[in-house]
Short mmCIF file of C-alpha atoms and ligand atoms in Angstrom, two decimals:
data_model
loop_
_atom_site.label_atom_id
_atom_site.label_comp_id
_atom_site.label_asym_id
_atom_site.label_seq_id
_atom_site.Cartn_x
_atom_site.Cartn_y
_atom_site.Cartn_z
CA UNK S 1 -146.19 -168.67 -186.28
CA UNK S 2 -149.15 -169.37 -184.22
CA UNK S 3 -152.24 -169.76 -187.00
CA UNK S 4 -155.42 -167.38 -185.83
CA UNK S 5 -158.53 -169.60 -186.09
CA UNK S 6 -160.45 -168.24 -188.80
CA UNK S 7 -163.88 -166.15 -188.06
CA UNK S 8 -167.02 -167.20 -187.73
CA UNK S 9 -170.30 -166.12 -187.49
CA UNK S 10 -171.56 -166.85 -183.88
CA UNK S 11 -173.20 -170.17 -185.65
CA UNK S 12 -170.34 -171.08 -186.30
CA UNK S 13 -170.21 -170.33 -189.88
CA UNK S 14 -166.99 -169.49 -191.34
CA UNK S 15 -166.91 -165.60 -192.54
CA UNK S 16 -165.86 -165.44 -196.21
CA UNK S 17 -164.64 -161.66 -195.53
CA UNK S 18 -164.53 -159.35 -192.96
CA UNK S 19 -163.50 -156.52 -194.09
CA UNK S 20 -165.94 -155.85 -197.16
CA UNK S 21 -169.45 -155.20 -197.58
CA UNK S 22 -171.62 -157.17 -199.83
CA UNK S 23 -172.17 -153.57 -202.01
CA UNK S 24 -174.00 -153.17 -205.21
CA UNK S 25 -171.54 -152.15 -207.30
CA UNK S 26 -168.24 -151.24 -206.38
CA UNK S 27 -169.97 -147.54 -204.76
CA UNK S 28 -173.23 -149.81 -202.82
CA UNK S 29 -175.58 -149.38 -202.00
CA UNK S 30 -175.54 -152.51 -199.67
CA UNK S 31 -177.71 -155.82 -199.68
CA UNK S 32 -179.75 -156.62 -196.77
CA UNK S 33 -178.80 -161.12 -197.48
CA UNK S 34 -175.28 -159.74 -195.73
CA UNK S 35 -176.14 -161.43 -192.88
CA UNK S 36 -172.28 -161.62 -191.52
CA UNK S 37 -172.53 -157.64 -191.79
CA UNK S 38 -176.38 -157.20 -190.20
CA UNK S 39 -175.20 -160.01 -187.02
CA UNK S 40 -171.70 -157.79 -186.75
CA UNK S 41 -173.52 -154.38 -186.47
CA UNK S 42 -176.71 -155.60 -184.26
CA UNK S 43 -174.03 -157.60 -182.21
CA UNK S 44 -172.36 -154.36 -181.35
CA UNK S 45 -175.32 -152.75 -180.87
CA UNK S 46 -176.32 -155.08 -177.63
CA UNK S 47 -172.75 -155.11 -176.19
CA UNK S 48 -173.85 -153.12 -172.74
CA UNK S 49 -176.03 -154.32 -170.13
CA UNK S 50 -177.60 -152.30 -167.74
CA UNK S 51 -174.76 -150.54 -165.98
CA UNK S 52 -174.69 -150.64 -161.71
CA UNK S 53 -177.13 -147.83 -160.62
CA UNK S 54 -174.28 -147.80 -157.89
CA UNK S 55 -170.76 -149.42 -157.92
CA UNK S 56 -170.70 -149.47 -161.37
CA UNK S 57 -166.82 -148.43 -161.57
CA UNK S 58 -164.61 -152.12 -160.99
CA UNK S 59 -162.28 -154.29 -160.88
CA UNK S 60 -161.92 -157.96 -159.81
CA UNK S 61 -159.80 -160.42 -159.76
CA UNK S 62 -159.42 -164.83 -158.54
CA UNK S 63 -157.68 -165.54 -155.02
CA UNK S 64 -157.78 -168.10 -152.37
CA UNK S 65 -158.82 -167.46 -148.90
CA UNK S 66 -156.97 -169.91 -146.20
CA UNK S 67 -157.87 -170.67 -142.55
CA UNK S 68 -154.85 -169.69 -140.34
CA UNK S 69 -157.12 -169.91 -137.52
CA UNK S 70 -159.88 -172.68 -135.81
CA UNK S 71 -163.92 -170.83 -136.01
CA UNK S 72 -165.49 -173.91 -135.88
CA UNK S 73 -166.32 -173.34 -132.28
CA UNK S 74 -168.37 -170.29 -133.27
CA UNK S 75 -169.39 -172.05 -137.15
CA UNK S 76 -170.22 -175.09 -138.28
CA UNK S 77 -169.99 -173.83 -142.11
CA UNK S 78 -166.84 -176.10 -143.66
CA UNK S 79 -165.17 -173.19 -145.45
CA UNK S 80 -163.34 -172.72 -141.67
CA UNK S 81 -163.58 -177.26 -140.40
CA UNK S 82 -159.78 -176.87 -140.60
CA UNK S 83 -157.23 -174.99 -139.87
CA UNK S 84 -155.13 -174.59 -143.76
CA UNK S 85 -158.04 -175.32 -145.53
CA UNK S 86 -158.18 -173.28 -148.54
CA UNK S 87 -161.67 -172.17 -150.43
CA UNK S 88 -161.29 -169.95 -153.93
CA UNK S 89 -162.32 -167.42 -154.05
CA UNK S 90 -164.15 -164.30 -156.31
CA UNK S 91 -163.34 -159.99 -155.64
CA UNK S 92 -164.91 -157.00 -156.78
CA UNK S 93 -163.77 -153.96 -156.10
CA UNK S 94 -165.24 -150.23 -156.73
CA UNK S 95 -166.22 -146.89 -156.59
CA UNK S 96 -170.20 -145.74 -155.25
CA UNK S 97 -171.48 -143.38 -157.42
CA UNK S 98 -169.28 -142.31 -160.56
CA UNK S 99 -170.51 -143.79 -163.75
CA UNK S 100 -169.05 -146.76 -165.43
CA UNK S 101 -166.28 -144.55 -166.86
CA UNK S 102 -165.63 -142.32 -164.19
CA UNK S 103 -161.66 -141.98 -162.49
CA UNK S 104 -161.21 -144.41 -159.76
CA UNK S 105 -159.85 -141.70 -157.42
CA UNK S 106 -162.72 -139.85 -156.71
CA UNK S 107 -163.06 -139.36 -153.00
CA UNK S 108 -165.90 -142.33 -152.11
CA UNK S 109 -166.24 -145.24 -149.94
CA UNK S 110 -164.80 -148.56 -152.02
CA UNK S 111 -166.65 -151.12 -152.38
CA UNK S 112 -165.07 -154.44 -151.50
CA UNK S 113 -167.34 -157.30 -152.18
CA UNK S 114 -165.64 -161.02 -151.75
CA UNK S 115 -167.17 -164.46 -153.02
CA UNK S 116 -166.19 -167.63 -151.46
CA UNK S 117 -167.20 -170.88 -153.86
CA UNK S 118 -168.06 -173.18 -151.05
CA UNK S 119 -168.53 -176.95 -151.30
CA UNK S 120 -171.85 -175.69 -149.73
CA UNK S 121 -172.84 -172.85 -152.20
CA UNK S 122 -171.32 -169.16 -152.50
CA UNK S 123 -171.37 -167.40 -149.82
CA UNK S 124 -170.53 -163.52 -150.82
CA UNK S 125 -169.94 -160.92 -148.30
CA UNK S 126 -170.05 -157.88 -149.61
CA UNK S 127 -168.52 -154.99 -148.13
CA UNK S 128 -166.64 -151.40 -148.62
CA UNK S 129 -163.96 -150.35 -147.41
CA UNK S 130 -165.62 -148.62 -144.34
CA UNK S 131 -166.92 -150.01 -141.04
CA UNK S 132 -169.59 -148.00 -141.05
CA UNK S 133 -172.24 -146.55 -143.81
CA UNK S 134 -174.32 -143.76 -143.76
CA UNK S 135 -177.46 -144.75 -143.12
CA UNK S 136 -179.67 -147.34 -141.34
CA UNK S 137 -182.87 -147.74 -142.40
CA UNK S 138 -182.67 -149.07 -146.54
CA UNK S 139 -186.23 -146.91 -146.97
CA UNK S 140 -183.87 -143.48 -148.22
CA UNK S 141 -180.95 -145.49 -150.16
CA UNK S 142 -182.24 -144.78 -153.14
CA UNK S 143 -183.03 -140.62 -152.13
CA UNK S 144 -179.42 -140.94 -150.14
CA UNK S 145 -177.62 -141.71 -153.94
CA UNK S 146 -179.89 -139.91 -155.64
CA UNK S 147 -177.31 -136.62 -153.49
CA UNK S 148 -174.26 -138.67 -155.35
CA UNK S 149 -175.15 -138.47 -158.51
CA UNK S 150 -176.34 -136.20 -160.91
CA UNK S 151 -178.64 -132.84 -160.14
CA UNK S 152 -181.36 -133.58 -162.97
CA UNK S 153 -181.37 -130.39 -164.29
CA UNK S 154 -178.03 -129.71 -165.10
CA UNK S 155 -176.78 -133.54 -164.97
CA UNK S 156 -173.84 -132.11 -162.82
CA UNK S 157 -173.05 -133.35 -159.56
CA UNK S 158 -174.05 -131.49 -156.65
CA UNK S 159 -172.81 -130.66 -153.26
CA UNK S 160 -175.32 -128.32 -152.47
CA UNK S 161 -177.40 -131.59 -152.89
CA UNK S 162 -175.22 -134.01 -150.82
CA UNK S 163 -175.04 -131.90 -147.74
CA UNK S 164 -178.96 -130.98 -147.90
CA UNK S 165 -179.49 -135.03 -147.57
CA UNK S 166 -176.53 -135.76 -145.10
CA UNK S 167 -177.16 -132.20 -142.51
CA UNK S 168 -180.55 -133.40 -142.07
CA UNK S 169 -179.46 -137.46 -141.55
CA UNK S 170 -176.49 -136.55 -139.17
CA UNK S 171 -176.49 -140.56 -138.27
CA UNK S 172 -174.17 -139.98 -142.11
CA UNK S 173 -171.88 -137.80 -139.86
CA UNK S 174 -169.64 -140.77 -138.81
CA UNK S 175 -169.47 -141.79 -142.64
CA UNK S 176 -169.30 -138.48 -143.88
CA UNK S 177 -165.96 -137.85 -141.56
CA UNK S 178 -164.49 -140.81 -142.71
CA UNK S 179 -165.13 -139.56 -146.39
CA UNK S 180 -164.14 -136.76 -146.13
CA UNK S 181 -160.40 -138.23 -144.12
CA UNK S 182 -157.67 -139.82 -146.20
CA UNK S 183 -159.11 -143.03 -146.78
CA UNK S 184 -161.97 -141.01 -148.57
CA UNK S 185 -159.75 -141.14 -151.65
CA UNK S 186 -157.50 -145.24 -150.71
CA UNK S 187 -154.22 -145.66 -153.22
CA UNK S 188 -155.95 -147.50 -155.58
CA UNK S 189 -157.18 -151.41 -154.38
CA UNK S 190 -154.37 -152.98 -152.57
CA UNK S 191 -153.71 -150.74 -149.96
CA UNK S 192 -156.76 -149.90 -147.97
CA UNK S 193 -158.52 -152.40 -145.58
CA UNK S 194 -162.00 -153.88 -146.10
CA UNK S 195 -165.19 -154.50 -143.49
CA UNK S 196 -168.41 -156.57 -144.09
CA UNK S 197 -170.21 -153.62 -142.26
CA UNK S 198 -173.10 -155.14 -141.07
CA UNK S 199 -173.64 -157.77 -137.93
CA UNK S 200 -173.96 -161.03 -139.23
CA UNK S 201 -174.26 -163.82 -137.01
CA UNK S 202 -172.47 -167.25 -137.31
CA UNK S 203 -174.02 -170.74 -135.97
CA UNK S 204 -172.08 -173.90 -134.28
CA UNK S 205 -173.34 -177.19 -134.75
CA UNK S 206 -175.09 -177.26 -131.77
CA UNK S 207 -176.71 -175.06 -133.08
CA UNK S 208 -175.66 -172.11 -131.36
CA UNK S 209 -175.56 -167.98 -132.20
CA UNK S 210 -172.81 -165.70 -131.59
CA UNK S 211 -173.01 -161.85 -133.71
CA UNK S 212 -170.55 -161.38 -135.92
CA UNK S 213 -168.24 -158.39 -137.46
CA UNK S 214 -165.87 -159.63 -140.10
CA UNK S 215 -162.41 -157.41 -140.37
CA UNK S 216 -159.60 -157.57 -143.82
CA UNK S 217 -157.13 -155.76 -142.92
CA UNK S 218 -154.33 -155.02 -146.05
CA UNK S 219 -150.81 -156.72 -145.26
CA UNK S 220 -149.24 -154.30 -148.33
CA UNK S 221 -150.85 -150.73 -145.45
CA UNK S 222 -153.00 -148.40 -145.41
CA UNK S 223 -151.91 -146.14 -148.48
CA UNK S 224 -153.88 -142.99 -149.28
CA UNK S 225 -154.12 -140.23 -151.86
CA UNK S 226 -153.83 -136.39 -151.52
CA UNK S 227 -156.58 -134.75 -151.98
CA UNK S 228 -154.72 -132.87 -155.00
CA UNK S 229 -152.66 -136.33 -156.17
CA UNK S 230 -155.81 -137.96 -156.21
CA UNK S 231 -158.05 -134.69 -158.74
CA UNK S 232 -154.30 -135.33 -160.67
CA UNK S 233 -154.65 -138.82 -161.93
CA UNK S 234 -158.79 -138.46 -162.22
CA UNK S 235 -157.25 -136.51 -165.00
CA UNK S 236 -153.88 -138.50 -166.35
CA UNK S 237 -154.98 -141.85 -165.04
CA UNK S 238 -158.78 -142.56 -164.99
CA UNK S 239 -157.71 -146.00 -164.41
CA UNK S 240 -155.36 -145.95 -161.79
CA UNK S 241 -157.11 -148.08 -159.61
CA UNK S 242 -157.93 -150.76 -162.25
CA UNK S 243 -153.93 -150.41 -163.28
CA UNK S 244 -152.82 -151.01 -160.33
CA UNK S 245 -154.31 -154.32 -159.03
CA UNK S 246 -154.09 -156.06 -162.26
CA UNK S 247 -150.46 -155.13 -163.53
CA UNK S 248 -149.37 -156.48 -159.39
CA UNK S 249 -151.58 -159.47 -160.06
CA UNK S 250 -149.96 -159.95 -163.59
CA UNK S 251 -146.15 -159.86 -162.02
CA UNK S 252 -146.87 -161.97 -159.37
CA UNK S 253 -147.30 -159.76 -156.16
CA UNK S 254 -149.77 -160.59 -154.84
CA UNK S 255 -152.21 -158.54 -152.47
CA UNK S 256 -153.36 -160.69 -148.99
CA UNK S 257 -155.50 -158.89 -146.72
CA UNK S 258 -155.14 -160.47 -142.51
CA UNK S 259 -159.14 -161.79 -142.86
CA UNK S 260 -160.65 -161.22 -138.45
CA UNK S 261 -163.46 -161.46 -136.88
CA UNK S 262 -165.39 -159.47 -133.86
CA UNK S 263 -167.62 -162.05 -132.21
CA UNK S 264 -170.43 -161.65 -129.58
CA UNK S 265 -173.14 -163.35 -127.57
CA UNK S 266 -176.54 -161.70 -127.56
CA UNK S 267 -175.99 -161.01 -123.70
CA UNK S 268 -172.63 -159.63 -124.63
CA UNK S 269 -174.54 -157.15 -127.50
CA UNK S 270 -177.25 -156.26 -124.50
CA UNK S 271 -174.75 -155.82 -122.31
CA UNK S 272 -173.15 -153.77 -124.15
CA UNK S 273 -176.42 -151.53 -125.72
CA UNK S 274 -177.83 -150.38 -122.01
CA UNK S 275 -173.49 -149.11 -121.10
CA UNK S 276 -173.30 -147.30 -124.96
CA UNK S 277 -177.03 -146.48 -125.74
CA UNK S 278 -175.84 -147.73 -129.34
CA UNK S 279 -177.60 -150.37 -130.98
CA UNK S 280 -174.87 -153.09 -131.97
CA UNK S 281 -177.52 -154.05 -135.62
CA UNK S 282 -177.10 -150.34 -136.76
CA UNK S 283 -174.82 -150.05 -139.28
CA UNK S 284 -174.17 -146.54 -139.04
CA UNK S 285 -171.97 -147.95 -135.79
CA UNK S 286 -169.05 -150.11 -135.22
CA UNK S 287 -168.14 -152.39 -132.66
CA UNK S 288 -164.72 -150.69 -130.46
CA UNK S 289 -161.95 -153.00 -130.77
CA UNK S 290 -161.50 -152.01 -126.40
CA UNK S 291 -164.99 -153.71 -126.27
CA UNK S 292 -165.11 -157.05 -129.26
CA UNK S 293 -161.17 -156.67 -130.25
CA UNK S 294 -160.21 -158.76 -133.72
CA UNK S 295 -159.99 -162.79 -133.47
CA UNK S 296 -157.51 -163.33 -136.53
CA UNK S 297 -159.05 -166.11 -138.71
CA UNK S 298 -157.52 -166.83 -141.93
CA UNK S 299 -155.49 -164.92 -145.07
CA UNK S 300 -157.35 -163.94 -148.19
CA UNK S 301 -154.94 -163.54 -151.12
CA UNK S 302 -155.31 -162.09 -154.52
CA UNK S 303 -153.90 -164.38 -157.43
CA UNK S 304 -155.29 -164.12 -160.81
CA UNK S 305 -156.10 -161.77 -163.49
CA UNK S 306 -159.51 -162.83 -165.24
CA UNK S 307 -158.92 -163.78 -168.82
CA UNK S 308 -162.67 -161.18 -169.52
CA UNK S 309 -163.74 -158.20 -168.30
CA UNK S 310 -166.96 -158.45 -169.23
CA UNK S 311 -167.47 -161.66 -168.06
CA UNK S 312 -165.97 -162.38 -164.82
CA UNK S 313 -166.20 -158.63 -163.65
CA UNK S 314 -169.19 -156.77 -165.17
CA UNK S 315 -171.52 -159.66 -165.32
CA UNK S 316 -169.96 -160.12 -161.83
CA UNK S 317 -173.35 -160.82 -159.44
CA UNK S 318 -173.06 -160.82 -155.92
CA UNK S 319 -175.52 -160.74 -153.21
CA UNK S 320 -175.66 -161.02 -149.52
CA UNK S 321 -178.33 -163.33 -149.09
CA UNK S 322 -176.03 -165.80 -150.00
CA UNK S 323 -175.11 -167.43 -146.26
CA UNK S 324 -174.27 -170.75 -145.81
CA UNK S 325 -174.87 -173.15 -143.39
CA UNK S 326 -173.22 -172.08 -140.40
CA UNK S 327 -174.02 -167.78 -140.87
CA UNK S 328 -177.00 -166.76 -140.94
CA UNK S 329 -178.08 -162.68 -140.92
CA UNK S 330 -179.79 -159.80 -138.73
CA UNK S 331 -181.79 -157.87 -137.27
CA UNK S 332 -179.73 -155.10 -139.53
CA UNK S 333 -182.15 -152.84 -141.42
CA UNK S 334 -179.67 -151.98 -143.93
CA UNK S 335 -178.71 -155.29 -144.61
CA UNK S 336 -182.02 -156.49 -144.30
CA UNK S 337 -182.83 -154.13 -147.78
CA UNK S 338 -179.91 -155.56 -149.21
CA UNK S 339 -181.42 -158.79 -149.28
CA UNK S 340 -183.90 -158.70 -150.87
CA UNK S 341 -182.30 -155.27 -153.08
CA UNK S 342 -178.68 -157.52 -154.39
CA UNK S 343 -180.37 -159.85 -156.14
CA UNK S 344 -183.30 -158.07 -157.57
CA UNK S 345 -180.24 -155.37 -158.94
CA UNK S 346 -178.91 -159.13 -160.59
CA UNK S 347 -182.08 -160.72 -162.58
CA UNK S 348 -182.82 -156.89 -163.61
CA UNK S 349 -179.34 -156.30 -165.01
CA UNK S 350 -177.52 -159.36 -165.50
CA UNK S 351 -180.48 -161.73 -166.36
CA UNK S 352 -182.91 -164.56 -164.41
CA UNK S 353 -180.36 -167.40 -164.73
CA UNK S 354 -177.41 -164.80 -163.58
CA UNK S 355 -176.19 -167.92 -161.55
CA UNK S 356 -175.48 -169.93 -164.20
CA UNK S 357 -172.49 -167.77 -166.04
CA UNK S 358 -169.11 -169.76 -165.01
CA UNK S 359 -168.48 -166.13 -162.13
CA UNK S 360 -171.93 -167.06 -160.79
CA UNK S 361 -172.20 -170.60 -160.72
CA UNK S 362 -171.81 -172.39 -157.70
CA UNK S 363 -168.91 -174.80 -157.66
CA UNK S 364 -170.98 -177.58 -155.58
CA UNK S 365 -174.13 -179.66 -157.16
CA UNK S 366 -176.49 -177.73 -157.40
CA UNK S 367 -180.40 -178.86 -156.89
CA UNK S 368 -184.18 -176.92 -157.11
CA UNK S 369 -186.78 -176.59 -160.01
CA UNK S 370 -186.32 -173.07 -160.95
CA UNK S 371 -186.47 -174.04 -165.08
CA UNK S 372 -186.43 -171.87 -168.47
CA UNK S 373 -186.03 -167.49 -168.44
CA UNK S 374 -183.48 -166.43 -170.93
CA UNK S 375 -180.12 -168.26 -171.04
CA UNK S 376 -180.72 -171.25 -169.08
CA UNK S 377 -177.59 -172.88 -169.54
CA UNK S 378 -177.94 -175.46 -166.34
CA UNK S 379 -181.55 -176.15 -166.99
CA UNK S 380 -181.87 -179.05 -164.56
CA UNK S 381 -181.85 -181.99 -168.13
CA UNK S 382 -184.73 -184.54 -167.77
CA UNK S 383 -185.26 -184.38 -162.93
CA UNK S 384 -188.66 -183.24 -162.44
CA UNK S 385 -188.37 -180.06 -162.20
CA UNK S 386 -191.42 -180.20 -159.26
CA UNK S 387 -191.10 -180.32 -155.41
CA UNK S 388 -193.35 -182.38 -153.56
CA UNK S 389 -195.28 -181.62 -149.72
CA UNK S 390 -192.30 -184.02 -148.65
CA UNK S 391 -189.09 -183.12 -150.15
CA UNK S 392 -187.37 -181.63 -147.27
CA UNK S 393 -184.31 -179.20 -147.43
CA UNK S 394 -180.90 -179.08 -145.60
CA UNK S 395 -182.18 -178.67 -142.62
CA UNK S 396 -185.64 -176.78 -142.04
CA UNK S 397 -184.73 -176.28 -138.11
CA UNK S 398 -185.02 -172.81 -137.49
CA UNK S 399 -185.17 -169.48 -139.83
CA UNK S 400 -182.14 -170.37 -141.76
CA UNK S 401 -180.07 -173.29 -141.60
CA UNK S 402 -181.09 -174.96 -138.09
CA UNK S 403 -179.93 -171.48 -136.09
CA UNK S 404 -181.91 -170.91 -133.06
CA UNK S 405 -185.26 -168.56 -133.26
CA UNK S 406 -184.87 -164.84 -132.75
CA UNK S 407 -186.57 -163.10 -130.24
CA UNK S 408 -188.62 -160.16 -131.16
CA UNK S 409 -190.07 -156.82 -129.23
CA UNK S 410 -191.80 -154.62 -129.92
CA UNK S 411 -194.59 -153.49 -131.75
CA UNK S 412 -195.28 -153.37 -135.87
CA UNK S 413 -194.42 -149.71 -136.38
CA UNK S 414 -192.26 -146.79 -138.77
CA UNK S 415 -190.06 -145.51 -135.58
CA UNK S 416 -187.92 -142.87 -136.61
CA UNK S 417 -184.43 -142.83 -134.45
CA UNK S 418 -183.61 -138.91 -134.93
CA UNK S 419 -183.13 -136.49 -131.28
CA UNK S 420 -183.28 -141.03 -129.97
CA UNK S 421 -179.90 -142.00 -131.15
CA UNK S 422 -176.76 -140.75 -130.40
CA UNK S 423 -175.04 -140.43 -133.81
CA UNK S 424 -172.70 -137.68 -133.07
CA UNK S 425 -170.12 -139.83 -129.98
CA UNK S 426 -168.85 -142.75 -132.32
CA UNK S 427 -167.91 -139.66 -135.58
CA UNK S 428 -166.62 -138.19 -132.69
CA UNK S 429 -164.13 -141.08 -131.69
CA UNK S 430 -163.38 -141.68 -135.78
CA UNK S 431 -162.10 -137.13 -135.49
CA UNK S 432 -160.30 -137.93 -132.28
CA UNK S 433 -158.07 -140.93 -133.79
CA UNK S 434 -156.65 -138.76 -136.71
CA UNK S 435 -154.00 -137.57 -136.44
CA UNK S 436 -153.04 -133.76 -136.78
CA UNK S 437 -152.24 -133.37 -140.23
CA UNK S 438 -155.04 -136.37 -140.82
CA UNK S 439 -157.33 -133.40 -139.30
CA UNK S 440 -156.22 -130.06 -141.16
CA UNK S 441 -156.80 -133.07 -144.38
CA UNK S 442 -160.47 -133.55 -142.89
CA UNK S 443 -161.10 -129.68 -142.47
CA UNK S 444 -159.37 -128.60 -146.01
CA UNK S 445 -161.01 -131.88 -147.65
CA UNK S 446 -164.87 -131.35 -146.27
CA UNK S 447 -164.20 -126.37 -146.69
CA UNK S 448 -164.41 -127.45 -150.92
CA UNK S 449 -167.64 -128.88 -151.13
CA UNK S 450 -168.98 -126.84 -148.20
CA UNK S 451 -167.60 -123.76 -149.69
CA UNK S 452 -170.19 -124.14 -152.65
CA UNK S 453 -173.85 -125.15 -150.54
CA UNK S 454 -176.22 -122.74 -149.19
CA UNK S 455 -176.16 -121.61 -146.13
CA UNK S 456 -178.70 -123.12 -144.29
CA UNK S 457 -177.71 -126.23 -144.84
CA UNK S 458 -174.03 -125.34 -144.21
CA UNK S 459 -174.92 -124.24 -140.60
CA UNK S 460 -176.70 -127.46 -139.72
CA UNK S 461 -173.52 -129.49 -141.01
CA UNK S 462 -171.60 -126.61 -138.67
CA UNK S 463 -173.44 -127.84 -135.53
CA UNK S 464 -173.27 -131.38 -136.38
CA UNK S 465 -169.09 -131.22 -136.37
CA UNK S 466 -169.56 -129.42 -133.20
CA UNK S 467 -171.57 -132.24 -131.55
CA UNK S 468 -169.17 -134.78 -132.94
CA UNK S 469 -166.38 -132.41 -131.89
CA UNK S 470 -166.38 -128.11 -130.42
CA UNK S 471 -162.50 -129.13 -132.67
CA UNK S 472 -163.94 -130.49 -135.34
CA UNK S 473 -166.53 -127.78 -135.80
CA UNK S 474 -163.93 -125.63 -134.71
CA UNK S 475 -161.63 -126.82 -137.36
CA UNK S 476 -163.67 -126.66 -140.38
CA UNK S 477 -164.65 -123.54 -139.57
CA UNK S 478 -160.93 -121.78 -139.70
CA UNK S 479 -160.92 -123.80 -143.19
CA UNK S 480 -163.49 -122.33 -144.76
CA UNK S 481 -162.18 -118.56 -143.17
CA UNK S 482 -159.16 -119.39 -145.15
CA UNK S 483 -160.37 -120.86 -147.76
CA UNK S 484 -162.62 -117.53 -148.58
CA UNK S 485 -159.39 -115.47 -146.92
CA UNK S 486 -157.68 -116.85 -150.16
P1 NDP C 501 -159.24 -148.00 -132.03
O1 NDP C 501 -158.22 -147.26 -131.50
O2 NDP C 501 -158.92 -149.75 -131.52
O3 NDP C 501 -159.24 -148.22 -133.67
C1 NDP C 501 -159.11 -147.07 -134.29
C2 NDP C 501 -159.25 -147.92 -135.66
O4 NDP C 501 -159.70 -146.29 -136.59
C3 NDP C 501 -158.70 -148.72 -136.17
O5 NDP C 501 -159.20 -149.52 -137.05
C4 NDP C 501 -157.51 -147.78 -137.61
O6 NDP C 501 -157.67 -148.12 -138.40
C5 NDP C 501 -158.83 -146.38 -137.57
N1 NDP C 501 -157.81 -145.40 -138.26
C6 NDP C 501 -157.05 -145.04 -138.03
N2 NDP C 501 -157.47 -143.54 -138.45
C7 NDP C 501 -157.89 -143.74 -139.07
C8 NDP C 501 -157.77 -142.11 -140.30
N3 NDP C 501 -157.38 -141.80 -140.77
N4 NDP C 501 -159.27 -142.47 -141.07
C9 NDP C 501 -159.86 -143.77 -140.72
N5 NDP C 501 -160.45 -145.21 -139.69
C10 NDP C 501 -159.06 -144.56 -138.98
O7 NDP C 501 -160.84 -147.31 -131.73
P2 NDP C 501 -162.36 -148.23 -131.84
O8 NDP C 501 -162.76 -149.28 -132.21
O9 NDP C 501 -163.39 -147.55 -130.57
O10 NDP C 501 -162.50 -146.82 -133.09
C11 NDP C 501 -162.61 -145.60 -133.06
C12 NDP C 501 -163.61 -144.81 -134.18
O11 NDP C 501 -162.61 -145.72 -135.07
C13 NDP C 501 -164.58 -145.14 -134.19
O12 NDP C 501 -165.69 -144.64 -134.25
C14 NDP C 501 -164.18 -145.70 -136.06
O13 NDP C 501 -164.51 -144.44 -136.74
C15 NDP C 501 -163.41 -145.66 -136.26
N6 NDP C 501 -162.97 -147.25 -137.09
C16 NDP C 501 -163.40 -148.15 -135.93
C17 NDP C 501 -163.50 -149.35 -136.29
C18 NDP C 501 -163.76 -150.73 -135.55
O14 NDP C 501 -164.21 -151.69 -135.89
N7 NDP C 501 -163.58 -150.41 -134.52
C19 NDP C 501 -162.51 -149.84 -137.83
C20 NDP C 501 -162.19 -148.13 -138.66
C21 NDP C 501 -162.41 -147.47 -138.13
P3 NDP C 501 -156.50 -149.52 -138.84
O15 NDP C 501 -156.06 -150.53 -137.82
O16 NDP C 501 -156.31 -149.83 -140.19
O17 NDP C 501 -154.53 -148.02 -138.47
#
């Protein structure tokens, strides 16, 4: 029989008795000097860190990324330097709107956050299971998310709030269509695709830049839950997706995704924009496969469950700003907002030195003059805590790591694209990809919440469906009538 280690206080002092508090007499009261009791209760009160405002409920696992195809012509990032090269990874999947205890099967986008522990620092690709997003400007994000959360007075979720926002921001229609399609309720985390979603850039060793979109195609096959089954599981097994992922990895049924890339030069994007009218950096749009085919890159496999959920999953803090040399950002306004917001959220939620925790720490040496703050685990030892003016980084030329300059156009202003930009064609394209049954499910899934919204909101939203495809609007109207007749 294995011997259990003796219980100690957090300072390592053996605990004399972990079951009986020190009391004055057999019936009490208790004595303040029972420090073990006090420490135990105090620590218990402090167990929770702030819940993520979005993506609160999630599951994580470690894995491996393996390069299968050479993309070193596009990027000098060392993780892609040779076919067969492997990089350790961590992934966290999540729902978005629900609280930490909410059901895994709710209709919601799924977070698809990936970390690659490269020899040049951590690369975080913080995406979703959808290739597009609801909005294209981060200034709208807090408002949008509030509509997905709870009414400030009733503390209830509100279809009226959601569709009030969406109907006044028709740029959302593309992702609203995906959300209410069958893919809005994926069957766990293994049976869905992932997308970097934003347009990012890659830079090669000649200092040339291409723009890219990352895709992760599930090898398990796409599998979705019907709205009815998702609803049943929300009650019967709210942790369905966590159970599925943890269980599969536990029995060595390791989930894998094929990593693929859409690639475009600046000139190709300019030509495409002139032809389609779509801004290639607009997060509410995709790059059609016909215009930018998927190129194979590698395989992403998850093969190890974390030992401790709080330490490794709850405290995991990703940021899209974590891009290694050979990678860069893009003018995508939502990406620009997230470059700030994710790191800021981690500073608030986990702390100043969140990158010191094992799940967040780089697995390569790191040196800078950041010092002190709460929980400074790697505090630089005796090394100088200041840099002098001649100190250089790895490659100070260009915006980041030797990339070419970014040409800008236009004056500084607030640009409102409503009525100018095409928010309907791609939503219609998605609608037209759906099977007959897929379309009917979309109509029925929309009719539920739309039957609860105010008349003016409903009319506005129906008008958007009509513009995407007349059959879309007609189908939702028919589903609403059928519902009202029930
Ligand atoms: P394609 O015909 O080349 O691709 C259609 C895409 O739609 C495929 O990626 C397919 O994924 C996906 N899809 C199929 N059924 C559904 C569904 N029920 N719900 C959501 N997605 C589905 O067309 P385009 O590239 O020209 O894009 C057309 C539309 O497809 C876009 O407007 C976009 O909404 C959607 N789409 C496009 C993607 C892209 O990056 N181009 C990615 C995902 C969706 P799969 O191969 O897994 O079946």
